[in-house]
PDB file of C-alpha atoms in Angstrom:
ATOM      1  CA  MET P1374      34.637 -13.145 -30.618  1.00 79.00           C
ATOM      2  CA  ILE P1375      32.929  -9.789 -30.082  1.00 86.00           C
ATOM      3  CA  LEU P1376      34.554  -6.805 -28.412  1.00 85.00           C
ATOM      4  CA  LEU P1377      32.469  -4.436 -26.295  1.00 89.00           C
ATOM      5  CA  GLN P1378      33.612  -1.240 -24.645  1.00 86.00           C
ATOM      6  CA  LEU P1379      31.803   0.224 -21.654  1.00 90.00           C
ATOM      7  CA  SER P1380      32.628   3.896 -21.141  1.00 89.00           C
ATOM      8  CA  SER P1381      31.785   6.626 -18.663  1.00 90.00           C
ATOM      9  CA  ALA P1382      32.265   9.041 -21.594  1.00 80.00           C
ATOM     10  CA  GLN P1383      34.147  11.539 -19.404  1.00 78.00           C
ATOM     11  CA  GLY P1384      31.201  11.640 -17.017  1.00 88.00           C
ATOM     12  CA  PRO P1385      31.538  12.175 -13.242  1.00 92.00           C
ATOM     13  CA  GLU P1386      32.464   9.477 -10.736  1.00 93.00           C
ATOM     14  CA  GLU P1387      28.859   8.330 -10.543  1.00 93.00           C
ATOM     15  CA  CYS P1388      29.141   7.304 -14.202  1.00 93.00           C
ATOM     16  CA  CYS P1389      32.362   5.442 -13.426  1.00 94.00           C
ATOM     17  CA  LEU P1390      30.501   3.534 -10.734  1.00 93.00           C
ATOM     18  CA  ALA P1391      27.755   2.792 -13.260  1.00 92.00           C
ATOM     19  CA  VAL P1392      30.364   1.282 -15.603  1.00 93.00           C
ATOM     20  CA  SER P1393      31.577  -1.023 -12.836  1.00 93.00           C
ATOM     21  CA  LYS P1394      28.057  -2.080 -11.935  1.00 93.00           C
ATOM     22  CA  ALA P1395      27.121  -2.579 -15.595  1.00 94.00           C
ATOM     23  CA  LEU P1396      30.176  -4.766 -16.142  1.00 95.00           C
ATOM     24  CA  ASP P1397      29.233  -6.980 -13.200  1.00 93.00           C
ATOM     25  CA  ARG P1398      25.664  -7.257 -14.513  1.00 92.00           C
ATOM     26  CA  LEU P1399      26.904  -8.046 -18.024  1.00 94.00           C
ATOM     27  CA  HIS P1400      29.145 -10.760 -16.620  1.00 94.00           C
ATOM     28  CA  LYS P1401      26.195 -12.367 -14.825  1.00 93.00           C
ATOM     29  CA  GLU P1402      24.068 -12.277 -17.970  1.00 94.00           C
ATOM     30  CA  ALA P1403      26.944 -13.758 -19.957  1.00 96.00           C
ATOM     31  CA  ASP P1404      27.247 -16.641 -17.502  1.00 96.00           C
ATOM     32  CA  ALA P1405      23.486 -17.226 -17.658  1.00 96.00           C
ATOM     33  CA  SER P1406      23.626 -17.267 -21.476  1.00 96.00           C
ATOM     34  CA  ASN P1407      26.625 -19.602 -21.604  1.00 96.00           C
ATOM     35  CA  VAL P1408      28.758 -16.808 -23.044  1.00 96.00           C
ATOM     36  CA  LYS P1409      32.376 -16.515 -22.000  1.00 94.00           C
ATOM     37  CA  LEU P1410      33.291 -12.952 -21.001  1.00 95.00           C
ATOM     38  CA  GLU P1411      36.935 -11.963 -20.803  1.00 90.00           C
ATOM     39  CA  ARG P1412      37.972  -8.638 -19.302  1.00 91.00           C
ATOM     40  CA  LEU P1413      40.754  -7.317 -21.525  1.00 84.00           C
ATOM     41  CA  GLU P1414      41.397  -3.746 -20.387  1.00 83.00           C
ATOM     42  CA  LEU P1415      40.101  -1.876 -17.345  1.00 88.00           C
ATOM     43  CA  GLU P1416      40.724   1.818 -16.679  1.00 88.00           C
ATOM     44  CA  PRO P1417      40.001   2.571 -13.016  1.00 91.00           C
ATOM     45  CA  GLY P1418      38.128   5.629 -11.831  1.00 92.00           C
ATOM     46  CA  ARG P1419      39.118   7.897  -8.970  1.00 92.00           C
ATOM     47  CA  HIS P1420      37.063   6.048  -6.358  1.00 93.00           C
ATOM     48  CA  ARG P1421      37.706   2.463  -5.387  1.00 92.00           C
ATOM     49  CA  GLY P1422      35.563   0.010  -7.317  1.00 93.00           C
ATOM     50  CA  THR P1423      34.825   2.413 -10.182  1.00 95.00           C
ATOM     51  CA  LEU P1424      35.859   2.205 -13.849  1.00 94.00           C
ATOM     52  CA  ARG P1425      36.256   4.904 -16.461  1.00 91.00           C
ATOM     53  CA  SER P1426      36.125   2.274 -19.163  1.00 88.00           C
ATOM     54  CA  ALA P1427      36.250  -1.463 -19.714  1.00 90.00           C
ATOM     55  CA  LEU P1428      37.029  -3.485 -22.820  1.00 88.00           C
ATOM     56  CA  VAL P1429      35.661  -7.032 -22.832  1.00 91.00           C
ATOM     57  CA  ALA P1430      35.530  -9.926 -25.270  1.00 89.00           C
ATOM     58  CA  LEU P1431      32.469 -12.151 -25.664  1.00 92.00           C
ATOM     59  CA  TYR P1432      32.674 -15.730 -26.948  1.00 91.00           C
ATOM     60  CA  GLY P1433      29.928 -18.224 -27.700  1.00 93.00           C
ATOM     61  CA  GLU P1434      26.851 -18.837 -29.811  1.00 93.00           C
ATOM     62  CA  SER P1435      24.779 -16.339 -27.833  1.00 95.00           C
ATOM     63  CA  ALA P1436      27.445 -13.615 -27.840  1.00 94.00           C
ATOM     64  CA  GLU P1437      25.848 -11.758 -30.751  1.00 93.00           C
ATOM     65  CA  LYS P1438      22.446 -11.617 -29.064  1.00 95.00           C
ATOM     66  CA  LEU P1439      23.972 -10.450 -25.789  1.00 95.00           C
ATOM     67  CA  ALA P1440      26.019  -7.755 -27.523  1.00 93.00           C
ATOM     68  CA  LYS P1441      22.952  -6.392 -29.323  1.00 92.00           C
ATOM     69  CA  ARG P1442      21.060  -6.180 -26.047  1.00 91.00           C
ATOM     70  CA  TRP P1443      23.788  -4.168 -24.355  1.00 90.00           C
ATOM     71  CA  CYS P1444      24.966  -1.817 -27.108  1.00 89.00           C
ATOM     72  CA  GLY P1445      23.864   1.798 -26.832  1.00 88.00           C
ATOM     73  CA  ALA P1446      23.313   4.280 -24.022  1.00 90.00           C
ATOM     74  CA  LEU P1447      22.668   2.945 -20.546  1.00 89.00           C
ATOM     75  CA  LEU P1448      20.869   5.017 -17.910  1.00 91.00           C
ATOM     76  CA  TRP P1449      21.404   4.390 -14.213  1.00 92.00           C
ATOM     77  CA  THR P1450      18.915   6.216 -11.993  1.00 90.00           C
ATOM     78  CA  CYS P1451      20.196   6.490  -8.440  1.00 89.00           C
ATOM     79  CA  GLN P1452      20.980   9.031  -5.749  1.00 87.00           C
ATOM     80  CA  SER P1453      24.691   9.857  -5.852  1.00 90.00           C
ATOM     81  CA  PRO P1454      26.637   7.824  -3.271  1.00 89.00           C
ATOM     82  CA  TYR P1455      29.355  10.497  -3.339  1.00 91.00           C
ATOM     83  CA  ARG P1456      27.158  13.617  -3.132  1.00 90.00           C
ATOM     84  CA  PRO P1457      24.168  12.791  -0.887  1.00 84.00           C
ATOM     85  CA  HIS P1458      22.395  16.125  -1.375  1.00 86.00           C
ATOM     86  CA  TYR P1459      23.053  16.404  -5.105  1.00 89.00           C
ATOM     87  CA  GLY P1460      19.874  16.809  -7.116  1.00 88.00           C
ATOM     88  CA  ARG P1461      20.893  14.808 -10.165  1.00 87.00           C
ATOM     89  CA  LYS P1462      19.925  11.142 -10.170  1.00 86.00           C
ATOM     90  CA  ASN P1463      20.334  10.118 -13.831  1.00 89.00           C
ATOM     91  CA  TRP P1464      23.738   8.817 -14.895  1.00 91.00           C
ATOM     92  CA  TYR P1465      24.482   7.777 -18.462  1.00 92.00           C
ATOM     93  CA  ILE P1466      27.218   5.535 -19.818  1.00 90.00           C
ATOM     94  CA  GLY P1467      27.887   4.239 -23.314  1.00 89.00           C
ATOM     95  CA  ILE P1468      28.363   0.677 -24.491  1.00 89.00           C
ATOM     96  CA  ALA P1469      29.655   0.160 -28.011  1.00 85.00           C
ATOM     97  CA  ARG P1470      30.630  -2.788 -30.099  1.00 85.00           C
ATOM     98  CA  PHE P1471      34.153  -2.369 -31.328  1.00 74.00           C
ATOM     99  CA  GLU P1472      34.270  -2.835 -35.065  1.00 63.00           C
ATOM    100  CA  ARG P1473      36.702  -5.254 -36.644  1.00 65.00           C
ATOM    101  CA  PRO P1474      39.879  -3.599 -37.960  1.00 68.00           C
ATOM    102  CA  SER P1475      40.595  -3.212 -41.647  1.00 69.00           C
ATOM    103  CA  SER P1476      42.355  -6.084 -43.361  1.00 68.00           C
ATOM    104  CA  ALA P1477      45.294  -3.768 -44.109  1.00 78.00           C
ATOM    105  CA  LEU P1478      46.108  -3.278 -40.414  1.00 82.00           C
ATOM    106  CA  GLU P1479      47.626  -6.714 -39.959  1.00 79.00           C
ATOM    107  CA  GLY P1480      50.230  -5.869 -42.597  1.00 81.00           C
ATOM    108  CA  GLU P1481      51.391  -2.952 -40.427  1.00 87.00           C
ATOM    109  CA  ILE P1482      52.024  -5.153 -37.396  1.00 87.00           C
ATOM    110  CA  ARG P1483      55.152  -7.112 -36.477  1.00 87.00           C
ATOM    111  CA  PHE P1484      54.473 -10.353 -34.588  1.00 87.00           C
ATOM    112  CA  GLU P1485      56.773 -12.290 -32.251  1.00 86.00           C
ATOM    113  CA  THR P1486      56.016 -15.645 -30.666  1.00 85.00           C
ATOM    114  CA  LEU P1487      56.782 -16.020 -26.970  1.00 81.00           C
ATOM    115  CA  ARG P1488      56.466 -18.633 -24.295  1.00 76.00           C
ATOM    116  CA  ALA P1489      53.449 -17.907 -22.122  1.00 70.00           C
ATOM    117  CA  SER P1490      54.189 -16.941 -18.529  1.00 65.00           C
ATOM    118  CA  GLY P1491      52.329 -16.442 -15.287  1.00 58.00           C
ATOM    119  CA  PRO P1492      49.202 -18.217 -14.012  1.00 51.00           C
ATOM    120  CA  GLY P1493      47.305 -20.322 -16.475  1.00 48.00           C
ATOM    121  CA  GLY P1494      47.463 -23.931 -15.422  1.00 45.00           C
ATOM    122  CA  GLN P1495      48.844 -26.835 -17.380  1.00 47.00           C
ATOM    123  CA  HIS P1496      49.062 -24.993 -20.712  1.00 45.00           C
ATOM    124  CA  VAL P1497      51.483 -22.303 -19.519  1.00 47.00           C
ATOM    125  CA  ASN P1498      55.242 -22.606 -20.264  1.00 44.00           C
ATOM    126  CA  LYS P1499      54.776 -25.653 -22.491  1.00 51.00           C
ATOM    127  CA  THR P1500      54.122 -24.042 -25.868  1.00 59.00           C
ATOM    128  CA  ASP P1501      55.198 -20.844 -27.586  1.00 70.00           C
ATOM    129  CA  SER P1502      51.602 -19.686 -28.006  1.00 79.00           C
ATOM    130  CA  ALA P1503      51.940 -16.151 -26.636  1.00 85.00           C
ATOM    131  CA  ILE P1504      52.162 -13.296 -29.121  1.00 85.00           C
ATOM    132  CA  ARG P1505      53.762  -9.877 -28.896  1.00 89.00           C
ATOM    133  CA  ALA P1506      52.432  -7.570 -31.581  1.00 88.00           C
ATOM    134  CA  THR P1507      53.908  -4.152 -32.400  1.00 90.00           C
ATOM    135  CA  HIS P1508      52.365  -1.577 -34.713  1.00 90.00           C
ATOM    136  CA  SER P1509      55.192  -0.262 -36.897  1.00 85.00           C
ATOM    137  CA  THR P1510      53.922   3.321 -37.247  1.00 85.00           C
ATOM    138  CA  SER P1511      52.650   4.165 -33.754  1.00 88.00           C
ATOM    139  CA  GLY P1512      54.889   1.837 -31.741  1.00 89.00           C
ATOM    140  CA  ILE P1513      51.890   0.446 -29.866  1.00 88.00           C
ATOM    141  CA  SER P1514      52.759  -2.993 -28.513  1.00 88.00           C
ATOM    142  CA  VAL P1515      50.609  -5.658 -26.835  1.00 84.00           C
ATOM    143  CA  LYS P1516      51.328  -9.102 -25.444  1.00 86.00           C
ATOM    144  CA  VAL P1517      48.521 -11.648 -25.635  1.00 81.00           C
ATOM    145  CA  GLN P1518      48.580 -15.110 -24.094  1.00 81.00           C
ATOM    146  CA  SER P1519      44.998 -15.660 -22.977  1.00 67.00           C
ATOM    147  CA  GLU P1520      44.206 -18.055 -25.826  1.00 65.00           C
ATOM    148  CA  ARG P1521      45.726 -21.507 -26.315  1.00 68.00           C
ATOM    149  CA  SER P1522      46.762 -21.099 -29.947  1.00 74.00           C
ATOM    150  CA  GLN P1523      49.027 -18.650 -31.725  1.00 80.00           C
ATOM    151  CA  HIS P1524      46.315 -17.948 -34.289  1.00 77.00           C
ATOM    152  CA  ALA P1525      43.748 -16.943 -31.653  1.00 73.00           C
ATOM    153  CA  ASN P1526      46.260 -14.806 -29.748  1.00 80.00           C
ATOM    154  CA  LYS P1527      47.357 -13.136 -32.986  1.00 82.00           C
ATOM    155  CA  LYS P1528      43.736 -12.326 -33.860  1.00 78.00           C
ATOM    156  CA  LEU P1529      43.132 -10.811 -30.429  1.00 78.00           C
ATOM    157  CA  ALA P1530      46.381  -8.821 -30.614  1.00 83.00           C
ATOM    158  CA  VAL P1531      45.274  -7.203 -33.902  1.00 83.00           C
ATOM    159  CA  LEU P1532      41.943  -6.265 -32.331  1.00 80.00           C
ATOM    160  CA  LEU P1533      43.640  -4.731 -29.293  1.00 82.00           C
ATOM    161  CA  ILE P1534      46.038  -2.680 -31.397  1.00 85.00           C
ATOM    162  CA  SER P1535      43.156  -1.496 -33.568  1.00 82.00           C
ATOM    163  CA  HIS P1536      41.267  -0.504 -30.430  1.00 78.00           C
ATOM    164  CA  ARG P1537      44.212   1.486 -29.080  1.00 82.00           C
ATOM    165  CA  LEU P1538      44.696   3.233 -32.417  1.00 83.00           C
ATOM    166  CA  SER P1539      41.028   4.193 -32.309  1.00 79.00           C
ATOM    167  CA  GLN P1540      41.522   5.556 -28.785  1.00 76.00           C
ATOM    168  CA  LEU P1541      44.467   7.664 -29.962  1.00 80.00           C
ATOM    169  CA  GLU P1542      42.349   9.032 -32.798  1.00 77.00           C
ATOM    170  CA  GLN P1543      39.562   9.946 -30.390  1.00 73.00           C
ATOM    171  CA  GLN P1544      42.062  11.634 -28.070  1.00 74.00           C
ATOM    172  CA  ALA P1545      43.402  13.672 -30.987  1.00 73.00           C
ATOM    173  CA  ILE P1546      39.879  14.751 -31.905  1.00 66.00           C
ATOM    174  CA  SER P1547      39.177  15.704 -28.279  1.00 69.00           C
ATOM    175  CA  THR P1548      42.424  17.696 -28.112  1.00 73.00           C
ATOM    176  CA  GLN P1549      41.540  19.508 -31.316  1.00 70.00           C
ATOM    177  CA  LYS P1550      38.103  20.385 -29.931  1.00 66.00           C
ATOM    178  CA  ALA P1551      39.695  21.667 -26.727  1.00 70.00           C
ATOM    179  CA  GLU P1552      42.105  23.815 -28.744  1.00 66.00           C
ATOM    180  CA  ARG P1553      39.181  25.246 -30.703  1.00 61.00           C
ATOM    181  CA  ARG P1554      37.372  26.086 -27.454  1.00 65.00           C
ATOM    182  CA  LEU P1555      40.537  27.707 -26.125  1.00 67.00           C
ATOM    183  CA  PHE P1556      40.862  29.713 -29.322  1.00 56.00           C
ATOM    184  CA  HIS P1557      37.442  31.261 -28.678  1.00 55.00           C
ATOM    185  CA  HIS P1558      38.744  32.694 -25.406  1.00 56.00           C
ATOM    186  CA  HIS P1559      41.920  34.109 -26.907  1.00 54.00           C
ATOM    187  CA  ILE P1560      40.579  36.110 -29.822  1.00 49.00           C
ATOM    188  CA  GLU P1561      42.225  39.517 -29.763  1.00 51.00           C
ATOM    189  CA  ARG P1562      39.715  42.326 -29.394  1.00 53.00           C
ATOM    190  CA  GLY P1563      40.134  45.787 -30.944  1.00 57.00           C
ATOM    191  CA  ASN P1564      42.728  44.900 -33.580  1.00 59.00           C
ATOM    192  CA  PRO P1565      40.861  43.066 -36.349  1.00 55.00           C
ATOM    193  CA  SER P1566      42.636  41.953 -39.493  1.00 54.00           C
ATOM    194  CA  LEU P1567      39.323  41.923 -41.411  1.00 53.00           C
ATOM    195  CA  VAL P1568      36.238  44.063 -40.948  1.00 61.00           C
ATOM    196  CA  PHE P1569      32.760  43.530 -42.400  1.00 58.00           C
ATOM    197  CA  LYS P1570      29.630  45.660 -42.010  1.00 61.00           C
ATOM    198  CA  GLY P1571      25.895  45.440 -42.426  1.00 62.00           C
ATOM    199  CA  GLU P1572      23.485  42.605 -43.046  1.00 60.00           C
ATOM    200  CA  ALA P1573      25.089  42.056 -46.446  1.00 70.00           C
ATOM    201  CA  PHE P1574      28.397  41.360 -44.671  1.00 53.00           C
ATOM    202  CA  LYS P1575      30.370  43.635 -46.977  1.00 64.00           C
ATOM    203  CA  PRO P1576      34.035  44.533 -46.407  1.00 64.00           C
ATOM    204  CA  ALA P1577      34.416  47.877 -44.655  1.00 61.00           C
TER     205      ALA P1577
END
């Protein structure tokens, strides 16, 4: 199994539309390559039919080749469907392979077995194959029942928790950057605590 994330990278709605279109194209290529594509998490954009991000899993012998083809920056050149007279026509999105979590992560997760529920055909409600996984430190919890065995669902649950932890880390970094930018606009003028002069930058 390979995890791929398609992201608009905080781009405008045109980039969110590009994510949706790229996901559909990826799905078609996966079908043509005999690769199973499972959509795990979708974050919708503001407009109908758009996606800010999508997390998918690829299964099959050709999954590695398909992932390599799609990883990286993707450019969509098109007139904006939302701003007809807008000059920009190049829209970029990012597609990244999600790295496997560290072996230590599984030790930080509490697992519970559950009976699968909802649609799923003959295999649902007959075995306790579903897994609820909870990360002890962050409290992040996921329920996975898409696979037919506990082992496979447990493996996917660890990957999903690792992915969400990575998202939290990225959000923290983004918040820190925003705070630094804000700091630049709130520097007090005229009452310095330190003063330096000249090219030698000597204390005044």
